[in-house]
Amino acid sequence: MKKALITGITGQDGSYLAELLLDKGYEVHGIIRRGSTFNTSRIDHLYNDPHVHGTKLFLHYGDLADSTRLVKLLYELEPDEIYNLAAQSHVRVSFDIPEYTGDVTALGAVRILDAVREAGLAGKVRYYQASSSEMFGKVQAIPQTETTPFYPRSPYGCAKLYAHWITVNYRESYNMHASSGILFNHESPRRGETFVTRKITRAAARIKMGLQDKLYLGNLDAKRDWGYAKEYVEVMWLMLQQDNPDDYVCGTNATHSVKEFVQETFALLDLDWEKYVDYDKRYERPAEVDLLIGDPAKLKKQIGWEPKVHFKELVKIMTEADLALAKYELAIQDSAKALKPDGERPA
């Protein structure tokens, strides 16, 4: 049984990756941060399964800001594969907390890479670094490939660029099987609600059910290459199954604007988006990334992977999931209204 360690296991990608690896027979270990409340909702269905929790899935307290803990965990676990997905991953927020973003997203990567070296696993473990299309930023070529020069336009993009290059450095310096996936935007019903795609589908569904009146957005003209997160985690695994480590762009080779995402979502719900969507300058970035589109030709040629879910189907998957969630939310509200003020149900 192979053993994998995932940082960021409670996030969108981490939860899908944990499912994938468990299905493949792995023993999966995840690092979570200690908090007064659990933030494990995306993996609760796994954690609460008695056939999985404690036998195939294990969670450990830790933090990418704590190198000592990382070294101890690697000495203890000796994993076959490490997937570094943890980060402060919100681009707009990175402008507000640039130092923290750099500490976790950039230096966190070198801490875990050096923990691999310190634990004597450099020639044994296979390491995946979650790189980002935001590293391309002010794009120097269209579409973007593995050879396109980087030009990040946010603290997040800069932090990811450091993490990307330090992965290359440790690969070349210590003969590590360390690979980076330069993943373009990838979404799903598990996407955080403050990210623009999920913000759109969640708001549209709530508007449809009468739970919300307006949706406020920033730049509607920004264009992104959007794929399906559940598919993209397979790329992470496939990269670590190759004989030699390498870096790969993962995208759909298609780009769509935020406005197109809005239009498609509201159309699925038979709503006129222009009646409900307003502009709010607070959601503008100080430096914008205007267009991203990733060419996965190398990935297809060397690994044989290509995306199956494209833009319209992705929007439909997310919209239908959020509509079901909004209906559930409405049912809860209606149930609460049916209670008397003293909390008793009417006769």
Coordinates of N, CA and C in Angstrom, one line a residue, residues 2-181:
K2 N 0.7 2.1 -1.0 CA 1.5 3.3 -1.1 C 0.9 4.3 0.0
K3 N 1.8 5.2 0.4 CA 1.4 6.2 1.5 C 1.6 7.6 0.9
A4 N 0.6 8.4 1.0 CA 0.7 9.8 0.5 C 0.4 10.8 1.6
L5 N 1.1 11.9 1.5 CA 0.9 13.0 2.5 C 0.4 14.2 1.7
I6 N -0.7 14.8 2.1 CA -1.3 15.9 1.4 C -1.4 17.1 2.4
T7 N -0.7 18.2 2.0 CA -1.0 19.5 2.7 C -2.1 20.2 2.0
G8 N -3.0 20.8 2.7 CA -4.2 21.4 2.2 C -5.2 20.4 1.9
I9 N -5.3 19.3 2.6 CA -6.3 18.3 2.4 C -7.7 18.7 2.6
T10 N -7.9 19.8 3.3 CA -9.3 20.2 3.6 C -9.8 21.2 2.5
G11 N -9.0 21.5 1.5 CA -9.4 22.4 0.5 C -10.1 21.7 -0.7
Q12 N -10.5 22.4 -1.7 CA -11.1 21.9 -2.8 C -10.3 20.8 -3.5
D13 N -9.1 21.1 -3.8 CA -8.2 20.1 -4.5 C -7.8 18.9 -3.6
G14 N -7.5 19.3 -2.3 CA -7.1 18.3 -1.4 C -8.2 17.2 -1.2
S15 N -9.4 17.7 -1.1 CA -10.5 16.7 -0.8 C -10.7 15.8 -2.0
Y16 N -10.7 16.3 -3.3 CA -10.8 15.5 -4.4 C -9.6 14.5 -4.6
L17 N -8.4 15.0 -4.3 CA -7.2 14.2 -4.4 C -7.3 13.1 -3.3
A18 N -7.7 13.4 -2.1 CA -7.8 12.3 -1.1 C -8.8 11.2 -1.6
E19 N -9.9 11.6 -2.2 CA -10.8 10.6 -2.7 C -10.2 9.7 -3.8
L20 N -9.5 10.4 -4.7 CA -8.8 9.7 -5.8 C -7.8 8.7 -5.3
L21 N -6.9 9.1 -4.3 CA -5.9 8.2 -3.8 C -6.5 7.1 -3.0
L22 N -7.5 7.4 -2.2 CA -8.2 6.3 -1.5 C -8.7 5.2 -2.4
D23 N -9.3 5.7 -3.5 CA -9.9 4.8 -4.5 C -8.8 3.9 -5.1
K24 N -7.6 4.5 -5.2 CA -6.5 3.7 -5.8 C -5.7 2.9 -4.7
G25 N -6.3 2.8 -3.5 CA -5.7 1.9 -2.5 C -4.6 2.5 -1.6
Y26 N -4.4 3.8 -1.7 CA -3.4 4.5 -0.9 C -3.8 4.6 0.6
E27 N -2.8 4.7 1.4 CA -3.0 5.2 2.8 C -2.7 6.7 2.7
V28 N -3.7 7.5 3.1 CA -3.6 8.9 2.9 C -3.5 9.6 4.3
H29 N -2.5 10.5 4.3 CA -2.3 11.3 5.5 C -2.4 12.8 5.1
G30 N -3.1 13.6 5.9 CA -3.3 15.0 5.6 C -2.9 15.8 6.8
I31 N -2.4 17.0 6.5 CA -2.0 18.0 7.5 C -3.1 19.0 7.6
I32 N -3.6 19.2 8.8 CA -4.6 20.3 9.0 C -4.0 21.2 10.1
R33 N -4.5 22.5 10.1 CA -4.1 23.4 11.1 C -5.0 23.3 12.3
R34 N -4.5 23.5 13.5 CA -5.3 23.5 14.7 C -6.1 24.8 14.8
G35 N -7.4 24.6 15.1 CA -8.3 25.7 15.2 C -9.4 25.4 16.2
S36 N -10.1 26.4 16.7 CA -11.1 26.2 17.7 C -12.3 25.5 17.1
T37 N -12.4 25.6 15.7 CA -13.5 24.8 15.0 C -12.8 24.0 13.9
F38 N -13.4 22.9 13.5 CA -12.9 22.1 12.4 C -13.3 22.7 11.1
N39 N -12.4 22.7 10.1 CA -12.7 23.1 8.8 C -12.5 22.0 7.9
T40 N -13.3 20.9 8.2 CA -13.1 19.6 7.4 C -14.3 19.2 6.6
S41 N -15.2 20.2 6.4 CA -16.5 19.8 5.7 C -16.3 19.1 4.4
R42 N -15.2 19.4 3.6 CA -15.1 18.8 2.3 C -14.6 17.4 2.4
I43 N -14.1 17.0 3.6 CA -13.6 15.6 3.7 C -14.4 14.9 4.8
D44 N -15.4 15.5 5.4 CA -16.2 14.8 6.5 C -16.7 13.5 6.0
H45 N -17.2 13.4 4.7 CA -17.7 12.1 4.3 C -16.7 11.0 4.3
L46 N -15.4 11.4 4.2 CA -14.3 10.4 4.3 C -14.0 10.1 5.7
Y47 N -13.8 11.2 6.5 CA -13.4 11.1 7.9 C -14.4 10.4 8.7
N48 N -15.7 10.5 8.4 CA -16.7 9.9 9.2 C -17.0 8.4 8.7
D49 N -16.3 8.0 7.7 CA -16.5 6.6 7.2 C -15.6 5.7 8.1
P50 N -16.2 4.8 8.9 CA -15.4 3.9 9.7 C -14.5 3.0 9.0
H51 N -14.8 2.8 7.7 CA -13.9 1.9 6.9 C -12.7 2.6 6.3
V52 N -12.7 4.0 6.5 CA -11.6 4.8 5.9 C -10.9 5.4 7.1
H53 N -11.6 6.2 8.0 CA -10.9 6.9 9.0 C -10.2 5.9 10.0
G54 N -9.0 6.2 10.2 CA -8.2 5.3 11.2 C -7.6 4.1 10.6
T55 N -8.0 3.8 9.3 CA -7.4 2.6 8.6 C -6.7 3.0 7.4
K56 N -7.3 4.0 6.6 CA -6.7 4.5 5.4 C -6.5 6.0 5.4
L57 N -7.2 6.7 6.2 CA -7.1 8.2 6.2 C -6.8 8.6 7.6
F58 N -5.7 9.4 7.7 CA -5.2 9.9 9.0 C -4.9 11.4 8.8
L59 N -5.4 12.2 9.8 CA -5.1 13.6 9.8 C -4.2 14.0 11.0
H60 N -3.3 14.9 10.7 CA -2.2 15.3 11.6 C -2.2 16.8 11.7
Y61 N -2.1 17.3 12.9 CA -1.9 18.8 13.1 C -0.5 19.2 12.6
G62 N -0.5 20.3 11.9 CA 0.7 20.9 11.4 C 0.5 22.2 10.7
D63 N 1.5 22.8 10.2 CA 1.4 24.1 9.5 C 2.7 24.2 8.7
L64 N 2.5 24.8 7.5 CA 3.7 25.1 6.6 C 4.6 26.1 7.2
A65 N 4.1 26.8 8.2 CA 5.0 27.8 8.9 C 5.8 27.2 10.0
D66 N 5.7 25.9 10.2 CA 6.3 25.2 11.3 C 7.2 24.1 10.7
S67 N 8.5 24.4 10.4 CA 9.4 23.5 9.8 C 9.7 22.3 10.7
T68 N 9.8 22.5 12.0 CA 10.1 21.4 12.9 C 9.1 20.3 12.9
R69 N 7.8 20.7 12.9 CA 6.7 19.8 12.8 C 6.8 19.0 11.5
L70 N 7.1 19.7 10.4 CA 7.1 19.0 9.1 C 8.2 17.9 9.1
V71 N 9.4 18.3 9.6 CA 10.5 17.3 9.7 C 10.0 16.1 10.5
K72 N 9.4 16.3 11.7 CA 9.0 15.2 12.5 C 8.0 14.3 11.8
L73 N 7.0 14.9 11.1 CA 6.0 14.2 10.4 C 6.7 13.3 9.4
L74 N 7.6 13.8 8.6 CA 8.2 13.0 7.5 C 9.1 11.9 8.1
Y75 N 9.8 12.2 9.2 CA 10.5 11.1 9.9 C 9.6 10.0 10.3
E76 N 8.4 10.4 10.8 CA 7.4 9.4 11.3 C 6.7 8.6 10.2
L77 N 6.3 9.4 9.2 CA 5.4 8.8 8.2 C 6.2 8.1 7.0
E78 N 7.3 8.7 6.6 CA 8.1 8.2 5.4 C 7.1 8.0 4.3
P79 N 6.4 9.0 3.8 CA 5.5 8.8 2.7 C 6.2 8.5 1.4
D80 N 5.5 7.9 0.5 CA 6.0 7.6 -0.9 C 5.8 8.8 -1.8
E81 N 4.7 9.6 -1.5 CA 4.4 10.8 -2.3 C 3.9 11.9 -1.4
I82 N 4.3 13.1 -1.8 CA 3.8 14.3 -1.1 C 3.2 15.2 -2.1
Y83 N 2.0 15.7 -1.7 CA 1.3 16.7 -2.6 C 1.2 18.0 -1.8
N84 N 1.9 19.0 -2.2 CA 1.9 20.3 -1.5 C 0.8 21.2 -2.1
L85 N -0.4 21.2 -1.5 CA -1.5 22.0 -2.1 C -1.9 23.1 -1.1
A86 N -1.3 23.2 0.0 CA -1.6 24.2 1.0 C -1.1 25.6 0.6
A87 N -1.9 26.6 0.8 CA -1.5 28.0 0.4 C -2.5 29.0 0.9
Q88 N -2.1 30.2 1.0 CA -3.1 31.3 1.1 C -3.4 31.6 -0.4
S89 N -4.5 31.1 -0.9 CA -4.7 30.9 -2.3 C -5.6 32.0 -2.9
H90 N -6.1 32.9 -2.2 CA -7.0 33.9 -2.7 C -6.2 35.1 -3.3
V91 N -6.3 35.3 -4.6 CA -5.4 36.4 -5.2 C -5.7 37.7 -4.7
R92 N -7.0 38.1 -4.6 CA -7.3 39.5 -4.2 C -6.9 39.7 -2.7
V93 N -7.1 38.7 -1.9 CA -6.7 38.8 -0.5 C -5.2 38.9 -0.3
S94 N -4.5 38.4 -1.3 CA -3.0 38.4 -1.1 C -2.5 39.8 -1.2
F95 N -3.2 40.8 -1.8 CA -2.8 42.2 -1.7 C -3.0 42.8 -0.3
D96 N -4.0 42.2 0.4 CA -4.2 42.7 1.8 C -3.3 42.1 2.8
I97 N -2.8 40.9 2.6 CA -1.9 40.2 3.5 C -0.7 39.6 2.7
P98 N 0.1 40.4 2.1 CA 1.2 40.0 1.3 C 2.3 39.2 2.1
E99 N 2.5 39.7 3.3 CA 3.6 39.0 4.1 C 3.2 37.6 4.4
Y100 N 1.9 37.4 4.9 CA 1.4 36.1 5.3 C 1.4 35.2 4.0
T101 N 1.0 35.8 2.9 CA 0.9 35.0 1.7 C 2.3 34.5 1.3
G102 N 3.3 35.3 1.4 CA 4.6 34.9 1.1 C 5.2 33.8 2.1
D103 N 4.8 34.0 3.4 CA 5.3 33.1 4.4 C 4.8 31.7 4.1
V104 N 3.5 31.6 3.9 CA 2.8 30.3 3.7 C 3.0 29.7 2.3
T105 N 2.7 30.5 1.3 CA 2.6 30.0 -0.1 C 4.0 29.9 -0.7
A106 N 4.9 30.8 -0.4 CA 6.3 30.7 -0.9 C 7.2 29.9 0.0
L107 N 7.4 30.4 1.2 CA 8.4 29.8 2.1 C 7.8 28.4 2.6
G108 N 6.5 28.2 2.6 CA 6.0 26.9 3.0 C 6.5 25.8 2.1
A109 N 6.6 26.1 0.9 CA 7.1 25.1 -0.1 C 8.6 24.7 0.2
V110 N 9.4 25.7 0.5 CA 10.8 25.4 0.8 C 11.0 24.7 2.1
R111 N 10.1 25.0 3.1 CA 10.1 24.3 4.3 C 9.8 22.8 4.2
I112 N 8.8 22.5 3.4 CA 8.5 21.1 3.2 C 9.6 20.4 2.3
L113 N 10.1 21.1 1.3 CA 11.1 20.5 0.5 C 12.4 20.2 1.3
D114 N 12.7 21.1 2.2 CA 13.9 20.9 3.0 C 13.7 19.9 4.1
A115 N 12.4 19.8 4.5 CA 12.1 18.7 5.5 C 12.3 17.4 4.8
V116 N 12.0 17.2 3.5 CA 12.2 16.0 2.8 C 13.7 15.7 2.8
R117 N 14.5 16.7 2.5 CA 16.0 16.5 2.6 C 16.5 16.1 3.9
E118 N 16.0 16.9 5.0 CA 16.4 16.6 6.3 C 16.1 15.3 6.8
A119 N 14.9 14.8 6.4 CA 14.4 13.4 6.8 C 15.1 12.3 6.0
G120 N 16.0 12.6 5.1 CA 16.7 11.6 4.3 C 15.8 11.0 3.3
L121 N 14.8 11.7 2.8 CA 13.9 11.1 1.8 C 14.0 11.7 0.4
A122 N 15.1 12.5 0.2 CA 15.3 13.2 -1.1 C 15.3 12.2 -2.3
G123 N 15.9 11.0 -2.1 CA 16.0 10.1 -3.2 C 14.8 9.1 -3.2
K124 N 13.9 9.2 -2.3 CA 12.9 8.2 -2.1 C 11.4 8.7 -2.4
V125 N 11.1 9.9 -1.9 CA 9.8 10.4 -2.0 C 9.6 11.1 -3.3
R126 N 8.3 11.1 -3.8 CA 8.0 11.9 -5.0 C 7.1 13.1 -4.5
Y127 N 7.5 14.3 -5.0 CA 6.9 15.5 -4.5 C 6.2 16.3 -5.6
Y128 N 4.9 16.7 -5.3 CA 4.2 17.5 -6.2 C 4.0 18.9 -5.7
Q129 N 4.3 19.9 -6.5 CA 4.1 21.3 -6.1 C 3.0 21.9 -6.9
A130 N 2.0 22.5 -6.2 CA 0.9 23.1 -6.9 C 1.3 24.5 -7.3
S131 N 1.8 24.6 -8.6 CA 2.1 25.9 -9.2 C 0.8 26.5 -9.8
S132 N 0.9 27.7 -10.3 CA -0.4 28.4 -10.7 C -0.2 29.2 -11.9
S133 N -1.3 29.3 -12.7 CA -1.3 30.1 -13.9 C -1.1 31.6 -13.6
E134 N -1.4 32.0 -12.3 CA -1.2 33.4 -11.9 C 0.3 33.8 -12.0
M135 N 1.2 32.8 -12.1 CA 2.6 33.1 -12.3 C 2.8 33.8 -13.7
F136 N 1.9 33.5 -14.6 CA 2.1 34.2 -16.0 C 1.6 35.6 -15.9
G137 N 0.6 35.9 -15.1 CA 0.2 37.3 -14.9 C 0.0 38.1 -16.1
K138 N 0.8 39.1 -16.4 CA 0.8 39.9 -17.6 C 1.4 39.1 -18.7
V139 N 0.6 38.4 -19.4 CA 1.0 37.3 -20.2 C 1.9 37.8 -21.3
Q140 N 3.0 37.0 -21.6 CA 4.0 37.3 -22.6 C 3.8 36.5 -23.9
A141 N 2.8 35.6 -23.9 CA 2.5 34.8 -25.1 C 1.1 34.3 -24.9
I142 N 0.4 34.0 -26.0 CA -0.9 33.5 -26.0 C -1.0 32.3 -27.0
P143 N -1.3 31.1 -26.5 CA -1.6 30.7 -25.1 C -0.3 30.5 -24.4
Q144 N -0.4 30.2 -23.1 CA 0.7 30.0 -22.2 C 1.1 28.5 -22.2
T145 N 2.4 28.3 -22.3 CA 3.0 27.0 -22.2 C 4.1 26.9 -21.2
E146 N 4.7 25.8 -21.1 CA 5.8 25.6 -20.1 C 7.0 26.5 -20.3
T147 N 7.1 27.1 -21.6 CA 8.3 27.9 -21.9 C 7.9 29.4 -21.9
T148 N 6.7 29.7 -21.6 CA 6.3 31.1 -21.6 C 6.9 31.8 -20.4
P149 N 7.5 33.0 -20.6 CA 8.1 33.7 -19.4 C 7.0 34.1 -18.4
F150 N 7.4 34.1 -17.2 CA 6.5 34.5 -16.1 C 6.5 36.0 -15.8
Y151 N 5.4 36.5 -15.4 CA 5.2 37.9 -15.1 C 4.1 38.1 -14.1
P152 N 4.3 37.6 -12.8 CA 3.2 37.7 -11.9 C 2.7 39.1 -11.5
R153 N 1.4 39.2 -11.2 CA 0.8 40.5 -11.0 C 0.1 40.6 -9.6
S154 N 0.5 39.7 -8.7 CA 0.0 39.8 -7.4 C 0.9 39.2 -6.4
P155 N 0.8 39.5 -5.1 CA 1.6 38.8 -4.1 C 1.5 37.3 -4.1
Y156 N 0.3 36.8 -4.4 CA 0.0 35.4 -4.6 C 0.8 34.8 -5.8
G157 N 0.8 35.5 -6.9 CA 1.5 35.0 -8.1 C 3.0 35.0 -7.8
C158 N 3.5 36.1 -7.1 CA 4.9 36.1 -6.8 C 5.3 35.0 -5.9
A159 N 4.5 34.7 -4.9 CA 4.8 33.6 -3.9 C 4.8 32.3 -4.6
K160 N 3.8 32.1 -5.5 CA 3.8 30.8 -6.2 C 5.0 30.7 -7.2
L161 N 5.5 31.8 -7.7 CA 6.6 31.7 -8.6 C 7.9 31.3 -7.8
Y162 N 8.0 31.8 -6.6 CA 9.1 31.4 -5.7 C 9.0 29.9 -5.4
A163 N 7.8 29.4 -5.0 CA 7.6 28.0 -4.7 C 7.9 27.1 -6.0
H164 N 7.6 27.6 -7.1 CA 7.8 26.9 -8.4 C 9.3 26.7 -8.6
W165 N 10.0 27.8 -8.5 CA 11.5 27.8 -8.8 C 12.3 27.1 -7.7
I166 N 11.8 27.1 -6.5 CA 12.6 26.4 -5.4 C 12.3 24.9 -5.6
T167 N 11.2 24.5 -6.2 CA 11.0 23.1 -6.5 C 12.0 22.6 -7.5
V168 N 12.1 23.5 -8.6 CA 13.1 23.2 -9.6 C 14.5 23.1 -9.0
N169 N 14.8 24.0 -8.1 CA 16.1 24.0 -7.5 C 16.4 22.8 -6.7
Y170 N 15.5 22.4 -5.9 CA 15.7 21.2 -5.1 C 15.7 19.9 -6.0
R171 N 15.0 19.9 -7.0 CA 15.0 18.8 -8.0 C 16.5 18.6 -8.5
E172 N 17.0 19.8 -8.9 CA 18.3 19.7 -9.6 C 19.5 19.6 -8.6
S173 N 19.3 20.1 -7.4 CA 20.3 20.1 -6.3 C 20.4 18.8 -5.6
Y174 N 19.3 18.2 -5.3 CA 19.3 17.0 -4.4 C 18.7 15.8 -5.1
N175 N 18.6 15.8 -6.5 CA 18.1 14.7 -7.2 C 16.7 14.2 -6.7
M176 N 15.9 15.2 -6.4 CA 14.5 14.8 -6.0 C 13.6 14.6 -7.1
H177 N 12.7 13.7 -7.0 CA 11.6 13.5 -8.0 C 10.5 14.5 -7.6
A178 N 10.7 15.8 -8.0 CA 9.9 16.9 -7.6 C 9.3 17.5 -8.9
S179 N 8.0 17.6 -9.0 CA 7.3 18.1 -10.2 C 6.4 19.2 -9.8
S180 N 6.1 20.1 -10.8 CA 5.2 21.2 -10.6 C 4.1 21.1 -11.6
G181 N 2.9 21.2 -11.2 CA 1.7 21.3 -12.1 C 1.3 22.8 -12.2

